[in-house]
JSON list of C-alpha atoms and ligand atoms in Angstrom, two decimals:
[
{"chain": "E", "resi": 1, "resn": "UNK", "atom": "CA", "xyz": [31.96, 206.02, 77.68]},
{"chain": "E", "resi": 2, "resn": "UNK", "atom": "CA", "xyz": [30.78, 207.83, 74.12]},
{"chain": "E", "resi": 3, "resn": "UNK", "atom": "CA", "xyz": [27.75, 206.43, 72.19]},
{"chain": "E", "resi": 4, "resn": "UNK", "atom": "CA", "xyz": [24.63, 205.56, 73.15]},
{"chain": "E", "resi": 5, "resn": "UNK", "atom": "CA", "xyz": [24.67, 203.13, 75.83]},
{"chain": "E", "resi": 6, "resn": "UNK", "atom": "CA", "xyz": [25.66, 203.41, 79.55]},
{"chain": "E", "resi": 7, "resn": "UNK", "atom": "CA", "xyz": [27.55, 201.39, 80.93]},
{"chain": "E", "resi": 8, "resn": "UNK", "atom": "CA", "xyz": [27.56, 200.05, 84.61]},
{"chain": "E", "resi": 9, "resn": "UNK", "atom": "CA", "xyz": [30.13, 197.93, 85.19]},
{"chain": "E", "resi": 10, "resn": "UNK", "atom": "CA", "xyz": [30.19, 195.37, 88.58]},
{"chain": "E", "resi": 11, "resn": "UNK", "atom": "CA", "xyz": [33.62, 195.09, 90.17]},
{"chain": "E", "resi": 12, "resn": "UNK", "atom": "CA", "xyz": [32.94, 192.03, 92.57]},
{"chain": "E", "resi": 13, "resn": "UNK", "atom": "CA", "xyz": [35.41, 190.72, 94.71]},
{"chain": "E", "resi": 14, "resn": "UNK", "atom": "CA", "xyz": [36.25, 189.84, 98.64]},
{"chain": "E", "resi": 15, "resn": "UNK", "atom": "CA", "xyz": [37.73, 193.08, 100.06]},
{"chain": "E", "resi": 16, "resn": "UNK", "atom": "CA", "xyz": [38.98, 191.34, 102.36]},
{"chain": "E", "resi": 17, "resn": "UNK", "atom": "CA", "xyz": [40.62, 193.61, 102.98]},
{"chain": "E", "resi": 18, "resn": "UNK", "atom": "CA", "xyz": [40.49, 196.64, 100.24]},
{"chain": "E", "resi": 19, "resn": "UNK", "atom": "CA", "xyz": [44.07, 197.21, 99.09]},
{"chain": "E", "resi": 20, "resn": "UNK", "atom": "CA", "xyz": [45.37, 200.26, 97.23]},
{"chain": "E", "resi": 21, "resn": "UNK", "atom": "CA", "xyz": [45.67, 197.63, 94.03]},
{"chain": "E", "resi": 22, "resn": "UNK", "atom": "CA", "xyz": [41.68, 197.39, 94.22]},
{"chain": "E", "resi": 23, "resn": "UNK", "atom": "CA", "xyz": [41.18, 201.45, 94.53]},
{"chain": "E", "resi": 24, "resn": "UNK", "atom": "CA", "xyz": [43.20, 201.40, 91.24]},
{"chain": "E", "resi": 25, "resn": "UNK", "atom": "CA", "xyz": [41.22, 199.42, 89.56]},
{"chain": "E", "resi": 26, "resn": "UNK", "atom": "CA", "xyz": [37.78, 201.28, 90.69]},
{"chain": "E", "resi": 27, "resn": "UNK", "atom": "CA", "xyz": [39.47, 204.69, 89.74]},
{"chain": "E", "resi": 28, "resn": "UNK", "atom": "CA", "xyz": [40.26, 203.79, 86.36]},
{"chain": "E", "resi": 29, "resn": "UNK", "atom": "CA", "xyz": [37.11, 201.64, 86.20]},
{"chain": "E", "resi": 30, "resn": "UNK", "atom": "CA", "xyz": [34.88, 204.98, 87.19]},
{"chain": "E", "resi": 31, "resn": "UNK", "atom": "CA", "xyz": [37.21, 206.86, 84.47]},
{"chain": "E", "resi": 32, "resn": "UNK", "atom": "CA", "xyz": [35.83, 204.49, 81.68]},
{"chain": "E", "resi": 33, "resn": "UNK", "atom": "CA", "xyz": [31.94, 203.56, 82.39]},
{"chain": "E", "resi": 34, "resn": "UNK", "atom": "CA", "xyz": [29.26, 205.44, 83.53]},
{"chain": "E", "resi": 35, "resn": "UNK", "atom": "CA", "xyz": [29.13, 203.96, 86.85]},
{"chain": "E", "resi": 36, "resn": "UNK", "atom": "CA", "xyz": [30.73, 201.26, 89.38]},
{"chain": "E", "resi": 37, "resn": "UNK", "atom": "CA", "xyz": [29.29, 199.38, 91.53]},
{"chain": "E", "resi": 38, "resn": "UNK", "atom": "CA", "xyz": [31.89, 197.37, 94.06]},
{"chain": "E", "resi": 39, "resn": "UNK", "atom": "CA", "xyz": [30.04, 194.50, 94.62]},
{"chain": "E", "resi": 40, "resn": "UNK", "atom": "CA", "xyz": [31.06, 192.52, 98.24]},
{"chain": "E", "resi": 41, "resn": "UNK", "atom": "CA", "xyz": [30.85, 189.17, 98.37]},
{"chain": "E", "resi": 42, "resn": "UNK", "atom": "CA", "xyz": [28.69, 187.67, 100.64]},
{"chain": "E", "resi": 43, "resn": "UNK", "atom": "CA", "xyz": [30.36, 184.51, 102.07]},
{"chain": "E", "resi": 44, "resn": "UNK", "atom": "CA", "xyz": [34.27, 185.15, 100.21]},
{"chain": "E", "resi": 45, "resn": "UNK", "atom": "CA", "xyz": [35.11, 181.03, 99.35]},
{"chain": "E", "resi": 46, "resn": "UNK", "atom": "CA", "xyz": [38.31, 181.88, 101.28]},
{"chain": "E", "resi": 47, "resn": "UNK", "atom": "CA", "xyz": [37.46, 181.00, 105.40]},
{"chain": "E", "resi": 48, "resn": "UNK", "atom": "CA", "xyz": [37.63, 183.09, 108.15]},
{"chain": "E", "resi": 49, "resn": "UNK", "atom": "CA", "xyz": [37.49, 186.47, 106.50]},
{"chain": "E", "resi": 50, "resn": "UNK", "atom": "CA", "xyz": [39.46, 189.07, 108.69]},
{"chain": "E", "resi": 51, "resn": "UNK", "atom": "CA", "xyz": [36.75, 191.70, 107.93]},
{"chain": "E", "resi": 52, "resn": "UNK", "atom": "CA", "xyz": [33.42, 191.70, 108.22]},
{"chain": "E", "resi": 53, "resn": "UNK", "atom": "CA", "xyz": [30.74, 192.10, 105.36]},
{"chain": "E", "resi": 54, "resn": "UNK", "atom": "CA", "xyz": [30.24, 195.57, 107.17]},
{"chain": "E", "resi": 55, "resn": "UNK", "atom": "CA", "xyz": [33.90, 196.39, 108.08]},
{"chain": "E", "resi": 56, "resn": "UNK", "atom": "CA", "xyz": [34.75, 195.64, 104.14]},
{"chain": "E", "resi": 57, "resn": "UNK", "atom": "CA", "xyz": [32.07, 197.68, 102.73]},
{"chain": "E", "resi": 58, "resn": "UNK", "atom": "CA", "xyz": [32.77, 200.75, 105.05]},
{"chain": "E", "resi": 59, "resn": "UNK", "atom": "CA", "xyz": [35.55, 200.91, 104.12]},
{"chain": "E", "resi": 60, "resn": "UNK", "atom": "CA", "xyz": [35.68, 200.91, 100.52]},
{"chain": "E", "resi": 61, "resn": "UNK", "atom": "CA", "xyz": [32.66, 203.29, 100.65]},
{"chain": "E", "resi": 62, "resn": "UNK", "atom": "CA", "xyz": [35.27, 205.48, 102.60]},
{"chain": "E", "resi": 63, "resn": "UNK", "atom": "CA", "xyz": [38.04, 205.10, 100.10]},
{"chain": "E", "resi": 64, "resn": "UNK", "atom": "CA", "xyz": [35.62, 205.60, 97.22]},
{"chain": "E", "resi": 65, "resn": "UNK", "atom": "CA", "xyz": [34.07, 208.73, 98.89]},
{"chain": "E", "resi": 66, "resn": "UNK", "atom": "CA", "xyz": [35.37, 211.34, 96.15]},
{"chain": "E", "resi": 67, "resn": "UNK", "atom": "CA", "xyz": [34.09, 209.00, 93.49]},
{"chain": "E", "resi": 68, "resn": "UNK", "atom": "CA", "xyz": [30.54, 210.74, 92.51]},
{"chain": "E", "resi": 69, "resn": "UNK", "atom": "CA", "xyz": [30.20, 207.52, 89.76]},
{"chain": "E", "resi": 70, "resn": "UNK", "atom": "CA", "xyz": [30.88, 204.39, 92.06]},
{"chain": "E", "resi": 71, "resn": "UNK", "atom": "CA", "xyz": [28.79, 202.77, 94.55]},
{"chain": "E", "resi": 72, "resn": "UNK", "atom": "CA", "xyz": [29.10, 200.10, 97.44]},
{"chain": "E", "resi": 73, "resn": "UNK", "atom": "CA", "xyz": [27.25, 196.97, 97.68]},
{"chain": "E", "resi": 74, "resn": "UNK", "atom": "CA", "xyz": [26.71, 193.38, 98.01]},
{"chain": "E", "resi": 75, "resn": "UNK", "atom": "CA", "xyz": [25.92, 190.16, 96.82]},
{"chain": "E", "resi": 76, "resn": "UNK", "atom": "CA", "xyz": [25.41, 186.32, 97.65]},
{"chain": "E", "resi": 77, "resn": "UNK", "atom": "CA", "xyz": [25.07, 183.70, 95.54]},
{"chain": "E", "resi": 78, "resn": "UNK", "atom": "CA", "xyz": [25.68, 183.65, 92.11]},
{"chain": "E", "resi": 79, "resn": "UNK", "atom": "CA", "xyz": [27.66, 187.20, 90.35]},
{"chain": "E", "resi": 80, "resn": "UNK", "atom": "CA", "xyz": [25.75, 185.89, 87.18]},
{"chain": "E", "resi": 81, "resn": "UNK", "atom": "CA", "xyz": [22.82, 186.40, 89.04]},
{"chain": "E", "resi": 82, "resn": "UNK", "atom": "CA", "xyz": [23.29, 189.34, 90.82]},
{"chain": "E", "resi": 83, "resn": "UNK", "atom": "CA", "xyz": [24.53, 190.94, 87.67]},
{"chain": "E", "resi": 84, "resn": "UNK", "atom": "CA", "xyz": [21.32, 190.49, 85.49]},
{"chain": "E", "resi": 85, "resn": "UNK", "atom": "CA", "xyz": [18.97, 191.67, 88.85]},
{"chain": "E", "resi": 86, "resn": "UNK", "atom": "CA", "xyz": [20.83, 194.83, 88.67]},
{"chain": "E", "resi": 87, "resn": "UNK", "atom": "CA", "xyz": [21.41, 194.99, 84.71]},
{"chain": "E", "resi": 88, "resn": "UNK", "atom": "CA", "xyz": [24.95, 195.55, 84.66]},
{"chain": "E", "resi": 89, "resn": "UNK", "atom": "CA", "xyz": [25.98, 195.82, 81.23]},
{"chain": "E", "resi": 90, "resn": "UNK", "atom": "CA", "xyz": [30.19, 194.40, 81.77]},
{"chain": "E", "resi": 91, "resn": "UNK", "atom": "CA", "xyz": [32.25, 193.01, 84.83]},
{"chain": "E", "resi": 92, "resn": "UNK", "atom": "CA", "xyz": [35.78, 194.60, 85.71]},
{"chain": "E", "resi": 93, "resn": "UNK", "atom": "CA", "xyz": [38.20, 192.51, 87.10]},
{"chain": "E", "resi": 94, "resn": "UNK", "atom": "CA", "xyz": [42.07, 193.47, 87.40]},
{"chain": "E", "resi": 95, "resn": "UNK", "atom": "CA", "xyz": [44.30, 191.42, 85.96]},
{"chain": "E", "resi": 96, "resn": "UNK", "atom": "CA", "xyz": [48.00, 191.56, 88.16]},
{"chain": "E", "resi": 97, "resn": "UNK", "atom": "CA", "xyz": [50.30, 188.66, 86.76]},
{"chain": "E", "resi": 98, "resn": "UNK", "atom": "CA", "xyz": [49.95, 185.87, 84.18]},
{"chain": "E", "resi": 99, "resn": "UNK", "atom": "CA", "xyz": [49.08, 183.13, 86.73]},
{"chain": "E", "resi": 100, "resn": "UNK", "atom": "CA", "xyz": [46.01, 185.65, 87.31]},
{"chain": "E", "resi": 101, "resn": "UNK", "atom": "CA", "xyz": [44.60, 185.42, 83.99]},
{"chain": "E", "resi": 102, "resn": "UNK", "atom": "CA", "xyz": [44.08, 181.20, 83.18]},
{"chain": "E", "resi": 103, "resn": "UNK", "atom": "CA", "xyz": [41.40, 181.54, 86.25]},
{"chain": "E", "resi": 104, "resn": "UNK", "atom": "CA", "xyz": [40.22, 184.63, 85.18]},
{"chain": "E", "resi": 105, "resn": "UNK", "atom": "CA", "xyz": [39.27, 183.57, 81.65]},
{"chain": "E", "resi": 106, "resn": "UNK", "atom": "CA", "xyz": [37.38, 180.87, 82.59]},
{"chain": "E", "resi": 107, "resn": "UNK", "atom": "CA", "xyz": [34.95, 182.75, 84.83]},
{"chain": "E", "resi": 108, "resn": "UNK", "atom": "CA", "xyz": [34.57, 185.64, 82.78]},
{"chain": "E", "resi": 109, "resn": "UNK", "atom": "CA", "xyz": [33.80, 182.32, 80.17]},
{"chain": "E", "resi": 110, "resn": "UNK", "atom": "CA", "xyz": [31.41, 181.06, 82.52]},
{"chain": "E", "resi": 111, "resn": "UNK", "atom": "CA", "xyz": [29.82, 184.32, 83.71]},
{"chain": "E", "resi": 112, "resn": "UNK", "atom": "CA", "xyz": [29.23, 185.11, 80.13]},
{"chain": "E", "resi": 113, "resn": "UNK", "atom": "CA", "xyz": [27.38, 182.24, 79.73]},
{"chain": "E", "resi": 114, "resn": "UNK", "atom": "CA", "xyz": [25.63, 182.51, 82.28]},
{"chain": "E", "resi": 115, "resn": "UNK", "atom": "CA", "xyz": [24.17, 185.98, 82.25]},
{"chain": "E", "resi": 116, "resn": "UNK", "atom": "CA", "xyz": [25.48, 187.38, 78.44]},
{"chain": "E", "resi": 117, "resn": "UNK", "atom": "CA", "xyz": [27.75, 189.62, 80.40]},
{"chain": "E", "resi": 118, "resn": "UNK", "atom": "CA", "xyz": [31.31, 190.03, 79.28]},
{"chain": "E", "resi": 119, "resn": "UNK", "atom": "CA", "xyz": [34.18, 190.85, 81.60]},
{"chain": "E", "resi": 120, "resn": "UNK", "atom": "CA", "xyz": [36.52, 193.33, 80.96]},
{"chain": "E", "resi": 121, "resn": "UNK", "atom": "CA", "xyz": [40.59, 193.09, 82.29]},
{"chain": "E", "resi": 122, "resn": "UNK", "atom": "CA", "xyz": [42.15, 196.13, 83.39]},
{"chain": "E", "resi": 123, "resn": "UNK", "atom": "CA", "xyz": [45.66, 195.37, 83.97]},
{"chain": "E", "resi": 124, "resn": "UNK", "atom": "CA", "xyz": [46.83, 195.91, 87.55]},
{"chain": "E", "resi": 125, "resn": "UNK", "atom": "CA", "xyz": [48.95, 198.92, 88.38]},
{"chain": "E", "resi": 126, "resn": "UNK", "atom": "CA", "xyz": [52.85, 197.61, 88.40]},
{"chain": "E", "resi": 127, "resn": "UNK", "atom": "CA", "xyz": [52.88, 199.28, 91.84]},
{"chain": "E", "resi": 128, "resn": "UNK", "atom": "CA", "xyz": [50.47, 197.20, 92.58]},
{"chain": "E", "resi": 129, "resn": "UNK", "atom": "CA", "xyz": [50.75, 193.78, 90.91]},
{"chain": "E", "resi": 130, "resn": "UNK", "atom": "CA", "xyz": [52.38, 191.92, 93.80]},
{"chain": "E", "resi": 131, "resn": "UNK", "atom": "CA", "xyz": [49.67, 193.18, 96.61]},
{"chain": "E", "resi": 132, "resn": "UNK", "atom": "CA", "xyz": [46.89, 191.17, 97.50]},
{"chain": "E", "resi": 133, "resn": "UNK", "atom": "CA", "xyz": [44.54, 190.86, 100.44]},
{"chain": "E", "resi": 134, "resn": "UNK", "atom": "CA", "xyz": [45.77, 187.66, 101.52]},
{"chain": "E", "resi": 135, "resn": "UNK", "atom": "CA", "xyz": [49.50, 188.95, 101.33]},
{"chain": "E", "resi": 136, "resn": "UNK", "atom": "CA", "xyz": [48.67, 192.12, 103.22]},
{"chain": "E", "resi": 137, "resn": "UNK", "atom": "CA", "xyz": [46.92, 190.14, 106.01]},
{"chain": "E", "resi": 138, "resn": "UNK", "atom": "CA", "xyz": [49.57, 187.66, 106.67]},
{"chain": "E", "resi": 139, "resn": "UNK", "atom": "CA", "xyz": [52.20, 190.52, 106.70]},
{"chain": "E", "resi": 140, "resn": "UNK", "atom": "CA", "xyz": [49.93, 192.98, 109.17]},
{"chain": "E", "resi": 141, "resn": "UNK", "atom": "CA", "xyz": [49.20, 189.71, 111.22]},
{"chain": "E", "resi": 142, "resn": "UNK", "atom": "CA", "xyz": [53.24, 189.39, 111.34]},
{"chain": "E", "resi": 143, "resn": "UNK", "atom": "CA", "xyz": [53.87, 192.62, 112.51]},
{"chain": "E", "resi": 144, "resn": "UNK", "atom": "CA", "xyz": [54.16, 194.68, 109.52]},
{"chain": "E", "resi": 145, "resn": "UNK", "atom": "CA", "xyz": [53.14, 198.38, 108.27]},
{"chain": "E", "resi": 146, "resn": "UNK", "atom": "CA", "xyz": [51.06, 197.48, 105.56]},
{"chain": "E", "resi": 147, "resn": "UNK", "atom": "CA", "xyz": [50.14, 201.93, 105.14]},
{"chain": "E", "resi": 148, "resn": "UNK", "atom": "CA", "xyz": [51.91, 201.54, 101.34]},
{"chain": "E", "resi": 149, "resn": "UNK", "atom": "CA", "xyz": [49.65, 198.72, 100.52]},
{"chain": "E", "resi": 150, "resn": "UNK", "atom": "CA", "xyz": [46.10, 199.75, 101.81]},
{"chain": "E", "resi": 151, "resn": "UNK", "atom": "CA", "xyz": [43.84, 203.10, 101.59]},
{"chain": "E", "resi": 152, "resn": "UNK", "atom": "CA", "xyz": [44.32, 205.37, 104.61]},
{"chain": "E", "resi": 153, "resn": "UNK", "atom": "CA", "xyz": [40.64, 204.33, 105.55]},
{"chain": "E", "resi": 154, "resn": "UNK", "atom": "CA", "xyz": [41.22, 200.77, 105.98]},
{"chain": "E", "resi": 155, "resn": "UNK", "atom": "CA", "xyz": [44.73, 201.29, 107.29]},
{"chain": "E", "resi": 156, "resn": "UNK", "atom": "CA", "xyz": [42.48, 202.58, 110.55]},
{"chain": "E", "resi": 157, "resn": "UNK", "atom": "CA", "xyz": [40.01, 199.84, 111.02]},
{"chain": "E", "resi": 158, "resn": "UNK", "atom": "CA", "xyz": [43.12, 197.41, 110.37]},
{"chain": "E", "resi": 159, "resn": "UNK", "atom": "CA", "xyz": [45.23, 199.05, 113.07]},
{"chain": "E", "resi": 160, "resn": "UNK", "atom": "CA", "xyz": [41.56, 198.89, 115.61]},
{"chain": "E", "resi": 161, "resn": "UNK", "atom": "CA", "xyz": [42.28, 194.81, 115.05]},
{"chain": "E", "resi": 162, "resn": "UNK", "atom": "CA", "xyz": [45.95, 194.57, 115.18]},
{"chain": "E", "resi": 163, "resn": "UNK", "atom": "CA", "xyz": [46.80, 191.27, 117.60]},
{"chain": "E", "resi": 164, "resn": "UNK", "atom": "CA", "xyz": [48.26, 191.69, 120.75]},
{"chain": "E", "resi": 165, "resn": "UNK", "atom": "CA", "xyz": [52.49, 191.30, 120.67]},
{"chain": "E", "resi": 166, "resn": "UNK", "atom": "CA", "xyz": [53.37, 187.57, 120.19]},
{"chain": "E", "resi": 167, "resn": "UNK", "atom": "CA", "xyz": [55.84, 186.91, 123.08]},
{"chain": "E", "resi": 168, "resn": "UNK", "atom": "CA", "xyz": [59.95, 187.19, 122.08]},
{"chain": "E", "resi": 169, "resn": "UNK", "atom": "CA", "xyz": [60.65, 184.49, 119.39]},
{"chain": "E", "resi": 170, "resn": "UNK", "atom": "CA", "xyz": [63.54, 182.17, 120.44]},
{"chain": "Z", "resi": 1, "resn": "PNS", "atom": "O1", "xyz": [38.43, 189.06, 95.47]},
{"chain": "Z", "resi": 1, "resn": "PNS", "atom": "P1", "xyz": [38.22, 187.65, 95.01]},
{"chain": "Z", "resi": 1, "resn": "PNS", "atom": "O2", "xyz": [38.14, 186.71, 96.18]},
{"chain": "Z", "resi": 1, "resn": "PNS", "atom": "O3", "xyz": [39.25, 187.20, 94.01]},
{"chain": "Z", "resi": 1, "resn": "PNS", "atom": "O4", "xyz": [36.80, 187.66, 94.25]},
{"chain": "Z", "resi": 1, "resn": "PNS", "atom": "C1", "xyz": [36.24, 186.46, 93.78]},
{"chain": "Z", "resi": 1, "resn": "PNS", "atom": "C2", "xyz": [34.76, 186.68, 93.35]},
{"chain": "Z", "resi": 1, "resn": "PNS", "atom": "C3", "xyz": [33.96, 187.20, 94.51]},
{"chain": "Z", "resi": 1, "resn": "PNS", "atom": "C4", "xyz": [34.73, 187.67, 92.21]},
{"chain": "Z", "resi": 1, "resn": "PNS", "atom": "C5", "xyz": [34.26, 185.30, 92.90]},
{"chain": "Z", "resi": 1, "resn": "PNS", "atom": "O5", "xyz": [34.52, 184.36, 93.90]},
{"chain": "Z", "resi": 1, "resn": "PNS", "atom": "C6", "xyz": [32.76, 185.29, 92.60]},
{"chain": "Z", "resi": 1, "resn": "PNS", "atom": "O6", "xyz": [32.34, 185.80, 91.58]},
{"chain": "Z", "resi": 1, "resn": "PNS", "atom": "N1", "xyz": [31.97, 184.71, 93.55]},
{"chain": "Z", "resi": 1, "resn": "PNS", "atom": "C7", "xyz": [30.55, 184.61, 93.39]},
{"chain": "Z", "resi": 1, "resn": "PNS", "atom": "C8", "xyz": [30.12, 183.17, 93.14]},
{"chain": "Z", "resi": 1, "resn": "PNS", "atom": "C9", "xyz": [30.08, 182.84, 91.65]},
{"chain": "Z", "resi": 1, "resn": "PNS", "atom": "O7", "xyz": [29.43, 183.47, 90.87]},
{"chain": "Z", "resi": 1, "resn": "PNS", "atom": "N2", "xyz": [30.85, 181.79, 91.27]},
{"chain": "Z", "resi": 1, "resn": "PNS", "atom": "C10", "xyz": [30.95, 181.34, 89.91]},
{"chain": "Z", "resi": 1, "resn": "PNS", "atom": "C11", "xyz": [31.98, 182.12, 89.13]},
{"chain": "Z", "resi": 1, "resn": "PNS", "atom": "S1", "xyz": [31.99, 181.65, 87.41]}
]
Protein backbone atom coordinates (compact mmCIF):
# COMPACT_ATOMS: atom_id res chain seq x y z
CA UNK A 1 0.00 0.00 0.00
CA UNK A 2 1.45 3.81 -0.86
CA UNK A 3 2.21 6.25 2.03
CA UNK A 4 3.92 5.91 4.92
CA UNK A 5 2.66 3.16 6.92
CA UNK A 6 2.83 -0.67 6.45
CA UNK A 7 0.35 -2.49 6.71
CA UNK A 8 0.06 -6.16 8.06
CA UNK A 9 -3.10 -7.35 7.84
CA UNK A 10 -4.34 -10.80 10.00
CA UNK A 11 -6.61 -13.06 7.98
CA UNK A 12 -7.87 -15.42 10.90
CA UNK A 13 -10.11 -18.07 10.35
CA UNK A 14 -10.61 -22.13 10.82
CA UNK A 15 -9.10 -23.67 7.65
CA UNK A 16 -10.78 -26.25 8.27
CA UNK A 17 -10.20 -27.09 5.59
CA UNK A 18 -8.47 -24.24 3.22
CA UNK A 19 -10.73 -23.82 0.20
CA UNK A 20 -9.82 -22.12 -3.08
CA UNK A 21 -12.44 -19.18 -1.77
CA UNK A 22 -9.83 -18.56 1.20
CA UNK A 23 -6.58 -18.57 -1.30
CA UNK A 24 -8.59 -15.77 -3.04
CA UNK A 25 -8.91 -13.81 -0.45
CA UNK A 26 -5.04 -14.13 0.76
CA UNK A 27 -3.97 -13.39 -2.95
CA UNK A 28 -5.75 -10.28 -3.23
CA UNK A 29 -5.12 -9.58 0.47
CA UNK A 30 -1.06 -9.94 -0.24
CA UNK A 31 -1.83 -7.67 -3.50
CA UNK A 32 -3.04 -4.77 -1.17
CA UNK A 33 -0.88 -4.71 2.28
CA UNK A 34 2.49 -5.19 2.94
CA UNK A 35 2.12 -8.48 4.44
CA UNK A 36 -0.43 -11.41 5.53
CA UNK A 37 -0.37 -13.31 8.11
CA UNK A 38 -3.13 -16.40 8.01
CA UNK A 39 -3.77 -16.72 11.38
CA UNK A 40 -5.23 -20.55 12.49
CA UNK A 41 -7.41 -20.79 15.03
CA UNK A 42 -6.57 -22.65 17.84
CA UNK A 43 -9.69 -24.53 19.08
CA UNK A 44 -12.27 -23.48 15.70
CA UNK A 45 -15.89 -23.01 17.95
CA UNK A 46 -17.16 -25.50 15.33
CA UNK A 47 -16.46 -29.40 17.01
CA UNK A 48 -14.62 -32.03 15.71
CA UNK A 49 -12.44 -30.23 13.22
CA UNK A 50 -11.58 -32.65 10.25
CA UNK A 51 -8.00 -31.23 10.19
CA UNK A 52 -5.66 -30.83 12.54
CA UNK A 53 -4.04 -27.47 13.80
CA UNK A 54 -0.93 -28.98 11.89
CA UNK A 55 -2.71 -30.57 8.86
CA UNK A 56 -4.52 -26.93 8.36
CA UNK A 57 -1.49 -24.91 8.62
CA UNK A 58 0.60 -27.18 6.21
CA UNK A 59 -1.38 -26.83 4.06
CA UNK A 60 -2.10 -23.33 3.58
CA UNK A 61 1.67 -22.73 4.00
CA UNK A 62 1.77 -25.06 0.84
CA UNK A 63 -0.86 -23.20 -1.09
CA UNK A 64 0.65 -19.87 -0.08
CA UNK A 65 4.21 -21.04 -1.04
CA UNK A 66 4.67 -18.50 -4.10
CA UNK A 67 3.43 -15.75 -1.84
CA UNK A 68 6.93 -13.98 -0.72
CA UNK A 69 4.41 -11.37 1.50
CA UNK A 70 2.15 -13.91 3.50
CA UNK A 71 2.89 -16.00 6.39
CA UNK A 72 1.31 -19.01 8.38
CA UNK A 73 0.43 -19.02 11.91
CA UNK A 74 -1.66 -19.40 14.88
CA UNK A 75 -3.60 -18.23 17.58
CA UNK A 76 -5.79 -19.11 20.75
CA UNK A 77 -7.78 -17.11 22.61
CA UNK A 78 -8.84 -13.88 21.85
CA UNK A 79 -8.02 -12.40 17.75
CA UNK A 80 -8.19 -8.97 19.66
CA UNK A 81 -5.48 -10.17 21.54
CA UNK A 82 -3.43 -11.86 19.32
CA UNK A 83 -3.71 -8.96 16.98
CA UNK A 84 -2.20 -6.20 19.29
CA UNK A 85 0.84 -8.95 20.46
CA UNK A 86 1.75 -9.00 16.91
CA UNK A 87 0.76 -5.24 15.95
CA UNK A 88 -1.30 -5.89 13.08
CA UNK A 89 -2.42 -2.73 11.79
CA UNK A 90 -6.23 -4.18 9.93
CA UNK A 91 -8.08 -7.66 9.83
CA UNK A 92 -9.24 -9.17 6.34
CA UNK A 93 -12.13 -11.12 6.29
CA UNK A 94 -14.06 -12.16 2.96
CA UNK A 95 -17.30 -11.30 2.69
CA UNK A 96 -19.35 -14.20 0.27
CA UNK A 97 -23.23 -13.44 0.57
CA UNK A 98 -25.40 -10.98 2.51
CA UNK A 99 -26.27 -13.42 5.34
CA UNK A 100 -22.29 -13.24 5.74
CA UNK A 101 -22.07 -9.71 6.53
CA UNK A 102 -24.82 -9.02 9.79
CA UNK A 103 -22.19 -11.46 11.75
CA UNK A 104 -19.39 -10.02 10.27
CA UNK A 105 -20.11 -6.43 11.29
CA UNK A 106 -20.55 -7.09 14.62
CA UNK A 107 -17.15 -8.70 15.23
CA UNK A 108 -15.22 -6.48 13.21
CA UNK A 109 -17.48 -3.93 15.82
CA UNK A 110 -16.31 -5.79 18.64
CA UNK A 111 -12.72 -6.48 17.56
CA UNK A 112 -12.39 -2.82 17.01
CA UNK A 113 -13.20 -2.19 20.29
CA UNK A 114 -11.35 -4.31 21.60
CA UNK A 115 -7.91 -3.82 20.15
CA UNK A 116 -8.51 -0.30 17.82
CA UNK A 117 -8.15 -2.57 14.87
CA UNK A 118 -10.51 -2.18 11.98
CA UNK A 119 -11.50 -4.99 9.66
CA UNK A 120 -11.48 -4.73 6.19
CA UNK A 121 -14.22 -6.87 3.69
CA UNK A 122 -12.96 -8.12 0.57
CA UNK A 123 -15.81 -9.44 -1.28
CA UNK A 124 -15.60 -13.16 -2.07
CA UNK A 125 -14.79 -14.26 -5.59
CA UNK A 126 -18.40 -15.14 -7.37
CA UNK A 127 -16.63 -18.43 -8.20
CA UNK A 128 -16.30 -18.75 -4.97
CA UNK A 129 -19.20 -17.34 -2.92
CA UNK A 130 -21.12 -20.59 -2.41
CA UNK A 131 -17.87 -22.73 -1.11
CA UNK A 132 -17.20 -23.12 2.35
CA UNK A 133 -15.28 -25.54 4.53
CA UNK A 134 -18.19 -26.99 6.07
CA UNK A 135 -19.88 -27.50 2.53
CA UNK A 136 -16.75 -29.04 1.07
CA UNK A 137 -16.44 -31.50 4.01
CA UNK A 138 -19.89 -32.81 3.99
CA UNK A 139 -19.69 -33.23 0.14
CA UNK A 140 -15.95 -35.07 0.25
CA UNK A 141 -17.39 -37.08 3.30
CA UNK A 142 -20.37 -38.04 0.73
CA UNK A 143 -18.33 -39.16 -1.87
CA UNK A 144 -17.61 -36.20 -3.87
CA UNK A 145 -14.53 -34.59 -5.92
CA UNK A 146 -14.21 -31.56 -4.13
CA UNK A 147 -10.53 -30.75 -6.70
CA UNK A 148 -12.69 -27.41 -8.07
CA UNK A 149 -13.27 -26.29 -4.59
CA UNK A 150 -9.86 -26.77 -2.71
CA UNK A 151 -6.00 -25.93 -3.54
CA UNK A 152 -4.20 -28.89 -5.15
CA UNK A 153 -2.22 -29.10 -1.75
CA UNK A 154 -5.05 -29.80 0.42
CA UNK A 155 -6.87 -31.77 -2.25
CA UNK A 156 -3.83 -34.44 -1.23
CA UNK A 157 -3.97 -34.53 2.49
CA UNK A 158 -7.94 -34.65 1.97
CA UNK A 159 -7.76 -37.64 -0.35
CA UNK A 160 -4.89 -39.38 2.59
CA UNK A 161 -8.35 -39.17 4.92
CA UNK A 162 -11.03 -40.06 2.55
CA UNK A 163 -13.51 -42.75 4.57
CA UNK A 164 -13.66 -46.11 3.61
CA UNK A 165 -16.85 -46.91 0.93
CA UNK A 166 -20.17 -46.80 2.91
CA UNK A 167 -21.82 -50.17 1.99
CA UNK A 168 -24.63 -50.01 -1.18
CA UNK A 169 -27.49 -47.65 -0.05
CA UNK A 170 -30.93 -49.38 -0.30
O1 LIG B 1 -13.23 -19.51 9.51
P1 LIG B 1 -14.16 -19.09 10.60
O2 LIG B 1 -14.55 -20.26 11.46
O3 LIG B 1 -15.36 -18.34 10.09
O4 LIG B 1 -13.30 -18.06 11.51
C1 LIG B 1 -13.84 -17.53 12.69
C2 LIG B 1 -12.75 -16.81 13.52
C3 LIG B 1 -11.62 -17.74 13.83
C4 LIG B 1 -12.23 -15.63 12.71
C5 LIG B 1 -13.45 -16.33 14.80
O5 LIG B 1 -14.12 -17.40 15.39
C6 LIG B 1 -12.48 -15.73 15.81
O6 LIG B 1 -12.01 -14.62 15.63
N1 LIG B 1 -12.18 -16.52 16.87
C7 LIG B 1 -11.29 -16.08 17.92
C8 LIG B 1 -12.05 -15.82 19.22
C9 LIG B 1 -12.53 -14.36 19.30
O7 LIG B 1 -11.77 -13.44 19.23
N2 LIG B 1 -13.86 -14.21 19.48
C10 LIG B 1 -14.48 -12.92 19.58
C11 LIG B 1 -14.78 -12.32 18.22
S1 LIG B 1 -15.43 -10.67 18.35
Amino acid sequence: MNGTTAHSAIYPGSFDPMTRGHLDVIQRASAIFDKVVVAVVVNPQKRDPLFSLDEREEMIRKACADLENVEVTHFRGLLANFVQRVGATVIVKGLRVVSDFEGEMSTALMNRSLSGVDTVFLPSDPRWSFVSSTLVKEVFNLGADVAKYVPPAVLQVMQSKRPAPRPAET
